[in-house]
Each structure stands twice: as C-alpha cells, then as structure tokens.
XYZ file of C-alpha atoms in Angstrom:
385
model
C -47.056 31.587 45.809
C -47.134 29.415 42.856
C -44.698 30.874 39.852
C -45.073 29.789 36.383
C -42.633 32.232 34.883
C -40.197 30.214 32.824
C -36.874 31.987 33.822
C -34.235 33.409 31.301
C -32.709 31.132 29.681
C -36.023 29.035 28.433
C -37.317 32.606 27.627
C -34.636 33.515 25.867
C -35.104 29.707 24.110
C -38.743 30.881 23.589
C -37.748 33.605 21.836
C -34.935 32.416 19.446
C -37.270 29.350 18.706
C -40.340 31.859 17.804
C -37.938 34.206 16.044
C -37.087 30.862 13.792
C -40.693 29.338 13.187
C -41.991 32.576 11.968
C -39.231 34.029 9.902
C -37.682 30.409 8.578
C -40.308 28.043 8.522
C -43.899 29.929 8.040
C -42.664 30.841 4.488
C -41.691 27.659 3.486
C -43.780 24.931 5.150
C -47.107 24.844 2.907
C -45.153 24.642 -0.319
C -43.336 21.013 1.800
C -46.718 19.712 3.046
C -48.595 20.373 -0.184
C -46.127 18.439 -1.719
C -45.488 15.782 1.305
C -41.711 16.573 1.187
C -39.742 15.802 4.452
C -38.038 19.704 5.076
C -34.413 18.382 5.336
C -33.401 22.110 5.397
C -35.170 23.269 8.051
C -34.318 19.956 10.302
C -30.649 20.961 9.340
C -30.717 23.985 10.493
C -32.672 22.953 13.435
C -29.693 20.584 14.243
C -28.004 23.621 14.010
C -29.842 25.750 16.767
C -29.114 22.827 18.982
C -32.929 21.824 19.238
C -32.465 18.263 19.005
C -30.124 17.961 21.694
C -31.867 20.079 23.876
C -32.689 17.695 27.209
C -29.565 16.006 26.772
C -26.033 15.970 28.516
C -23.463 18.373 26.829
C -21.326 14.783 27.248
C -23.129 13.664 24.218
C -23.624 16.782 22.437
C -26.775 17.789 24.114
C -27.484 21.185 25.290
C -27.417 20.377 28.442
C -30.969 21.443 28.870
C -34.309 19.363 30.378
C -37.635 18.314 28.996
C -39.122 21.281 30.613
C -36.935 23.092 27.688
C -37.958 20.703 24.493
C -41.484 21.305 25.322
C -41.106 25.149 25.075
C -39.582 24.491 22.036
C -42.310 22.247 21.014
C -45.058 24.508 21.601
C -43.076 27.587 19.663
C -42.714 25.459 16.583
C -46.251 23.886 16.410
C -47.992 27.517 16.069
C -46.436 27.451 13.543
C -46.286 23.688 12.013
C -46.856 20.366 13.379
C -44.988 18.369 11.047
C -42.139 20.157 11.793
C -42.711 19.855 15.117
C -43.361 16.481 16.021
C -40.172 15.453 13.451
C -38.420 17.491 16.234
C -40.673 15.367 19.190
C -40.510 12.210 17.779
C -36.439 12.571 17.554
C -36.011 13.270 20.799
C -38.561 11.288 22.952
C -38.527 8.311 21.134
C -35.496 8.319 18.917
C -32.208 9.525 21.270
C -34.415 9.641 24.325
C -34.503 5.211 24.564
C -30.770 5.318 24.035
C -30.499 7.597 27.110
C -32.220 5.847 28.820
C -31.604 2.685 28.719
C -28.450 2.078 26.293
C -24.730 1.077 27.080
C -21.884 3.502 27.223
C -20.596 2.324 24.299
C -24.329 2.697 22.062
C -24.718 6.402 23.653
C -21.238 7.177 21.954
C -21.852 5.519 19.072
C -25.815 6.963 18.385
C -26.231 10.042 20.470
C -23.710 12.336 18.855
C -25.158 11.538 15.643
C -28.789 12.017 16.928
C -28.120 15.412 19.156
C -26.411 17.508 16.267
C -29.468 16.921 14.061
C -27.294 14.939 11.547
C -29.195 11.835 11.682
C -32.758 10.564 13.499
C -33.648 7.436 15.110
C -37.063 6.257 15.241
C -39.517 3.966 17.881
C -40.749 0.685 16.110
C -43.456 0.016 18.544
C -46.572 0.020 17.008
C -47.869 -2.947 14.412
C -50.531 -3.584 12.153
C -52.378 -5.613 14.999
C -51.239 -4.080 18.065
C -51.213 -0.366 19.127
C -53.030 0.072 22.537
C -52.547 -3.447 22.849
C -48.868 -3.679 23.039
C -49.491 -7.589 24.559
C -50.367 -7.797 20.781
C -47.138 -7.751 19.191
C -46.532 -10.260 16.734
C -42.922 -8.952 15.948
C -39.894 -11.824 16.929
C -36.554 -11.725 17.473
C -34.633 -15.036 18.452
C -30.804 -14.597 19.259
C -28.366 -17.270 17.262
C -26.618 -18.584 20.020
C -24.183 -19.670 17.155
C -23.812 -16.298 15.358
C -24.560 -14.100 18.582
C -27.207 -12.209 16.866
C -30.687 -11.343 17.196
C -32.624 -12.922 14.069
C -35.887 -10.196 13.295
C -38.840 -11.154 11.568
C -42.618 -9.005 11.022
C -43.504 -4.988 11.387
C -44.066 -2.312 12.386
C -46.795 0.596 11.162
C -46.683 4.358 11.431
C -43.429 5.182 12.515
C -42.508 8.264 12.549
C -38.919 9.541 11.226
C -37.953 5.928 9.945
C -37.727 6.510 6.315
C -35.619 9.755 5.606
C -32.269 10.143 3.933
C -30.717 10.247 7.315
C -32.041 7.820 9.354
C -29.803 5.947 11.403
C -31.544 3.480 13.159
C -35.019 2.347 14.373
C -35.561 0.881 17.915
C -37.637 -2.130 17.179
C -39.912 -4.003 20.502
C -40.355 -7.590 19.518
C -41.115 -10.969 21.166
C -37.737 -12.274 22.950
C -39.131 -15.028 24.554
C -41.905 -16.444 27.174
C -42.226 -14.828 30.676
C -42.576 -17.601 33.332
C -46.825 -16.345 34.028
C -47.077 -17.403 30.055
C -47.151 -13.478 28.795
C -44.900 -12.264 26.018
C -41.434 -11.242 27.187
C -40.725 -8.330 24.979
C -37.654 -6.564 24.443
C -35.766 -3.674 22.672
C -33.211 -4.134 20.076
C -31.672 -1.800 17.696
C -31.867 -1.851 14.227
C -29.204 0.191 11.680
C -30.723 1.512 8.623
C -29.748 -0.235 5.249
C -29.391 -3.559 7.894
C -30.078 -6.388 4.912
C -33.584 -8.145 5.387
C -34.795 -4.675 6.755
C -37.283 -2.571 4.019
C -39.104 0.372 4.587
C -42.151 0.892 2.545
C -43.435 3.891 1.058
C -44.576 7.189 2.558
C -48.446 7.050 3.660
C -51.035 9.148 2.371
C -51.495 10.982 5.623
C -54.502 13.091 6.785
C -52.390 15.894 8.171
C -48.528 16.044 9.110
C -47.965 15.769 5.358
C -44.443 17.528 5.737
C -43.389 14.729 8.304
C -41.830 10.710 7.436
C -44.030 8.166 8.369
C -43.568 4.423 7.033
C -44.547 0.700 7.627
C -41.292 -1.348 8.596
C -40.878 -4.978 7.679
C -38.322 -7.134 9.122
C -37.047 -10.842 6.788
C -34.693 -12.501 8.934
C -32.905 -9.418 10.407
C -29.512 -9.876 11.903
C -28.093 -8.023 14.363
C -25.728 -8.363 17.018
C -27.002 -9.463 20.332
C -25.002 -6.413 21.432
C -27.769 -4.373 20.110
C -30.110 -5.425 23.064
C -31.098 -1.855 24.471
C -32.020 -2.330 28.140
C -32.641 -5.524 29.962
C -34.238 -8.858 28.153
C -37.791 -8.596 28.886
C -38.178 -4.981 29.917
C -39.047 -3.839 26.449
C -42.568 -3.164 27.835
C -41.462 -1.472 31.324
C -39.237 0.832 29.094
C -41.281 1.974 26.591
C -44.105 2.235 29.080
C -41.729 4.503 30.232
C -40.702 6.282 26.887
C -44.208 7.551 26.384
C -45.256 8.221 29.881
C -42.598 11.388 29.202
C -43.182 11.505 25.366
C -46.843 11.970 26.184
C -45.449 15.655 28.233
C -44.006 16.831 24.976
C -46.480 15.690 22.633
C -48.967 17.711 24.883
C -46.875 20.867 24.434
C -46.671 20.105 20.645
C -50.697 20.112 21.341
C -50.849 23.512 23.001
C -48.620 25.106 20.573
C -51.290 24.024 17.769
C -54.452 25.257 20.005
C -52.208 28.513 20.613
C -51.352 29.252 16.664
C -55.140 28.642 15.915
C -55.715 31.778 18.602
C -52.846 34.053 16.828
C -54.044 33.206 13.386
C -58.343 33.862 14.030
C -57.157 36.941 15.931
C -55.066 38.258 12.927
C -58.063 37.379 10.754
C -60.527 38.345 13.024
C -58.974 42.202 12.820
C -58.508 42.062 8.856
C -61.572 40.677 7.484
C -64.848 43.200 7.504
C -68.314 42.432 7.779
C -70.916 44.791 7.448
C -69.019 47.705 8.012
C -66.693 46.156 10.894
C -64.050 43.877 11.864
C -65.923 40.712 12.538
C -62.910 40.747 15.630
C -65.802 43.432 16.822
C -68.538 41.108 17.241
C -69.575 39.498 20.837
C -69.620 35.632 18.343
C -66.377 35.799 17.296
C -65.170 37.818 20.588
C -66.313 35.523 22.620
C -65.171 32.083 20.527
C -61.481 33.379 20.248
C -61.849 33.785 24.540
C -62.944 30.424 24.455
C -59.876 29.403 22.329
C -57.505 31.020 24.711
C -58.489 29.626 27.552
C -58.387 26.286 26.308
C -54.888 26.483 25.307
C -53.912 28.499 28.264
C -55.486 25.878 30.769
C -53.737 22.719 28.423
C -50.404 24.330 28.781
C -50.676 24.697 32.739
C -51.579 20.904 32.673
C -48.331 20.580 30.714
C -45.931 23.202 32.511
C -47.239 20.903 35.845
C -46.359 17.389 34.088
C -42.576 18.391 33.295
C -41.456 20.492 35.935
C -42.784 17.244 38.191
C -40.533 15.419 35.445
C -37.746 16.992 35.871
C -37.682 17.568 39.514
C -37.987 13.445 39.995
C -41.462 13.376 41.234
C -44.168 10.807 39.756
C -45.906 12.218 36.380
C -47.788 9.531 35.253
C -51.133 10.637 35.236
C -50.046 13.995 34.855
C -48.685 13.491 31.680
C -51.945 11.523 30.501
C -54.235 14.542 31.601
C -51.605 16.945 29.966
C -51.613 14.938 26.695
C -55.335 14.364 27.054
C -56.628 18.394 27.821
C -53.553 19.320 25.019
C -54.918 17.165 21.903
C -58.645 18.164 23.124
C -57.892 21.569 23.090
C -56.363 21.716 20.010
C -58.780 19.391 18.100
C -61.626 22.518 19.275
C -59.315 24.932 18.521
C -58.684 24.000 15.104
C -62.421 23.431 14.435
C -63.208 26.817 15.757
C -60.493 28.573 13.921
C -61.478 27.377 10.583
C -65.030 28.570 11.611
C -63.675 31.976 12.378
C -62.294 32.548 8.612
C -65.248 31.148 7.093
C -64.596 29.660 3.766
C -61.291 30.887 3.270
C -60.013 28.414 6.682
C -61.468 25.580 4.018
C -58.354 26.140 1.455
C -55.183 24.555 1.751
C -52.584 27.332 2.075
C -54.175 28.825 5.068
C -52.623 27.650 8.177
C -55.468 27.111 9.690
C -56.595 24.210 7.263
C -53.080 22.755 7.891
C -53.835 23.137 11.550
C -57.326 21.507 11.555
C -55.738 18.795 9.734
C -52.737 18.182 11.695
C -54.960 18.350 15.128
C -56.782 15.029 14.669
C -54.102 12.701 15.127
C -52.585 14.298 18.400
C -56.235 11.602 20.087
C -54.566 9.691 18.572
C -50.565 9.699 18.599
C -48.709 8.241 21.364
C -51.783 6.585 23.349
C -55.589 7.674 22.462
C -57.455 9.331 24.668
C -59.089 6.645 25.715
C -56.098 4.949 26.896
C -55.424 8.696 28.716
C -58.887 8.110 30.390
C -57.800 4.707 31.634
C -54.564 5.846 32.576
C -56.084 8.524 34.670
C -58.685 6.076 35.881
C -56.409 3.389 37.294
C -53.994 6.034 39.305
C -57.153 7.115 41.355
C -57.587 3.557 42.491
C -60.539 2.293 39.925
C-alpha cells in the first residue's frame, strides 16, 4: 500500500509553520505588499523558527531536515503569502542550496552559517536581459587575472530574487569562463560579496505580484574577486545549475500548491459568509461544484509534488518529476486563483483581499524557475522524443 502520511515530525513542522502564517504573517502582509516593503521582521523571525536551514546539516546550522521538509513548509506559508514564501524558496534552493552543493569546506563555513540562521540571504544570478530559457545566451564574462588571481566580472543579470535587501550577503553569478573545445560557451559559477566595488544593484521592479518580495537587475563593471570564489568546477556552471533548479523546481511546485490550496480555504470561508438570495452562495451546485474543482486541483498538484521529493530525497532520478510537479503546481494555482476571485465576485477585485494578492502572485509561478514550456520539453525529451 502506498502511504502519503507525512510522519510526526513534518506534521508537527506543518503545524508550527501554519500556526505562524496565520497568526504572524496574515495580519501583517497586505499592509508590506501594498507598500512593496521587503518584511525583514517576519524573515527574522523566520530565521528564528529555523526555516531557512531546514534541508541542511545541523554541521552548518541547518536543521538537519530534507527537501521533503522545506516544501511542507513552503506550501504552509504560500496559503497564506507568496512573497513571503518564495523569499523563504529562493534562500534556500538557490541561495545556500549552490554552496551545498557544490562549494569548498572552507566557503560552506564561511556562507552557510550566515545563510541557515536567517541572518543573511544569498541569491542565484542566472538569468539576463537576453538569456533566460536560453542559458547558451549568456552574455555575462568573467576572465581570471592570472597576475592578481582574481576573476575580473563584467554585464548582468535580471530578476533576481533576494539580491537587493539590507542583508544580502552574496549573489552566485554564472558567467562566460572561457571556450569549450566543441566551440560552446564554458560557463561557470563564481561568487560575488555584496558591497564588492564595480558591483551595483539597481532599483526594486514594479512587479505584477510578489510585491512584498526583493527582486533587482545586477550589473557587474570590472568585478574582482578572488579566483578562490570559483564555486564548483570551471565549466560546470551549466551542469550545476541545471541541477539547482531541477530540485528548486520541487519546492517552487509546493510554493504552487500552497497558493491553489489558500485560494480553496479563502472561497470556502467566503462561500459560507456571503448570502445570496436568501442563502449562502456555499449552498449553490455553481459555486459547490467550482470550489470541488479547486480542491482537486491542488490536491492532485501536491501528490505530483509529495512524489518528486520523496524520489529526491531517497536518491532516485526526479527530473521529469519535478518538471510535471512544477508544471501541474503553477497550473493549478493560476485556475485556482482565477476561480477564487470569481467566487467573491467584486469584492476578490480589491486589493486587501487575499485572494487579489493570490491571483496576482499566481502568474509568475509559468513563469519562475523554467516556463512551462520548458516543463513540456523537459517532460518531452525524458520519454525519448
């Protein structure tokens, strides 16, 4: 028999992390993304709970804990808020995560503490004006100083996520090291300290949704850094980061379901509050039958999801079960959200309704971390076509 039942411990985690989006950050969260304010608070006191160490080894200051345990986490906080959310998701996969991963000794000492307590972030410079999908498309170089020993940094990065807050600490930056010997890029990883000279973040976007989250354009004028700061291998910038998202695209899916699952909670509160002619519209087959519909969606996306990381974490391939995950998740949601607002009629159009945050927010999980088109090809190419 097949048993999805979580255990203890991640319900327990479940719990505690429900107990904190409802009571800590539901009260607080419009008043941040109304005014696009990054919720240093509630991140502190996130850092606090242990949340943004929770996959990592205790050695570090982790919790010890898996992915299987971020994503529960993920999904509690995202009924809630996104922003919130994928500050925590982004911070993990594809801030400490790539130092995990594939940093020295001596750079998991140095960053990880930092980055499990909640005390500072690290973000993933991977994306560029010209090059998203198209990673072959980076533009970004970095040429080492054989004279210096450094790695020299010039052209940016777009939409990066956690790179521009108060605390910061570094940004992993993909550029061009060199020429592979077939005549493709050779791209690597290097690591990049905030307040490094040459290195400027620009101002804040004017996002759609996640308006409570950092998000910046990076530029890089002759950036020095020690060679040192090489994470990984020369050239295997692309097999790592390939890597990176393959299990960032398992929590990002979770983040997903816990959106599609907060627009079910807040259309069935509604449904049983608001009266029409005489009733509950929560008593009529329309709405009955739209909030099943809701349900099942997120109910189905989080079974894709539970599958992904428990193959994860037991060392089994994922791959394309993390791009079906991430692609049923951000579907699900993106319907949810539409349907919720339809359930509260025109009161789902106003800002301070969760909801309208939610139908926002959903968009960009297509989007975020590979589209769902590059899920479709993903999922195309592992069945052999």
């Amino acid at each position: 028999m097949v048993d999805f039942s979580l255990g203890e411990d991640l319900e327990a985690l479940r719990a505690s992390v429900r107990e904190f989006a409802h009571d800590v950050v539901a009260p607080v969260i419009g008043d941040y993304y109304e005014r696009h304010a990054f919720p240093y608070d509630l991140v502190r006191q996130m850092g606090k709970m242990g949340l943004f160490g929770l996959p990592l080894p205790e050695e570090y200051g982790g919790m010890g804990g898996d992915y299987l345990a971020l994503c529960v986490a993920l999904e509690e906080l995202a009924r809630v808020d996104s922003s919130i959310a994928v500050t925590l998701e982004a911070g993990i996969s594809l801030g400490a995560m790539p130092i995990f991963r594939y940093g020295t000794e001596d750079q998991r000492r140095h960053w990880l503490p930092k980055l499990t307590s909640g005390e500072a972030l690290a973000a993933f410079g991977l994306t560029e004006p010209g090059a998203g999908s198209d990673a072959g498309g980076t533009r970004t170089r970095a040429v080492l100083d054989e004279e210096t020993g450094e790695w020299v940094i010039n052209g940016s990065k777009a939409f990066i996520t956690n790179s521009g807050t108060d605390i910061t600490a570094l940004v992993t930056v993909t550029a061009v090291t060199g020429t592979n010997p077939d005549g493709s890029k050779e791209l690597s990883a290097i690591i990049v300290p905030s307040g490094t000279p040459g290195f400027t973040v620009q101002p804040g976007y004017s996002k759609v949704g996640w308006c409570a989250s950092d998000t910046h354009e990076l530029n890089f004028d002759n950036v020095r850094v020690p060679a040192a700061n090489l994470l990984g291998e020369r050239g295997r910038g692309y097999a790592q980061f390939l890597r990176i998202l393959d299990e960032g695209r398992v929590a990002f899916a979770a983040l997903g379901v816990g959106l599609a699952q907060g627009c079910v909670d807040e259309s069935l509160s509604y449904a049983k509050q608001r009266h029409a002619f005489g009733h509950p519209i929560g008593d009529y087959q329309a709405v009955q039958f739209k909030i099943a519909d809701m349900e099942a969606r997120a109910h189905t996306a989080r079974l894709a999801y539970l599958d992904a990381a428990s193959r994860m974490v037991n060392g089994r391939e994922f791959k394309r079960q993390a791009a079906i995950a991430k692609l049923q998740a951000s579907d699900a949601a993106v319907v949810n959200a539409r349907e919720a607002t339809q359930v509260h009629g025109g009161y789902g159009f106003m800002n301070e309704t969760p909801v309208a945050r939610m139908w926002r927010d959903a968009k960009i999980l297509e989007i975020g971390e590979g589209t769902s088109e590059v899920q479709r090809m993903i999922i195309s190419r592992s069945l052999g076509l």
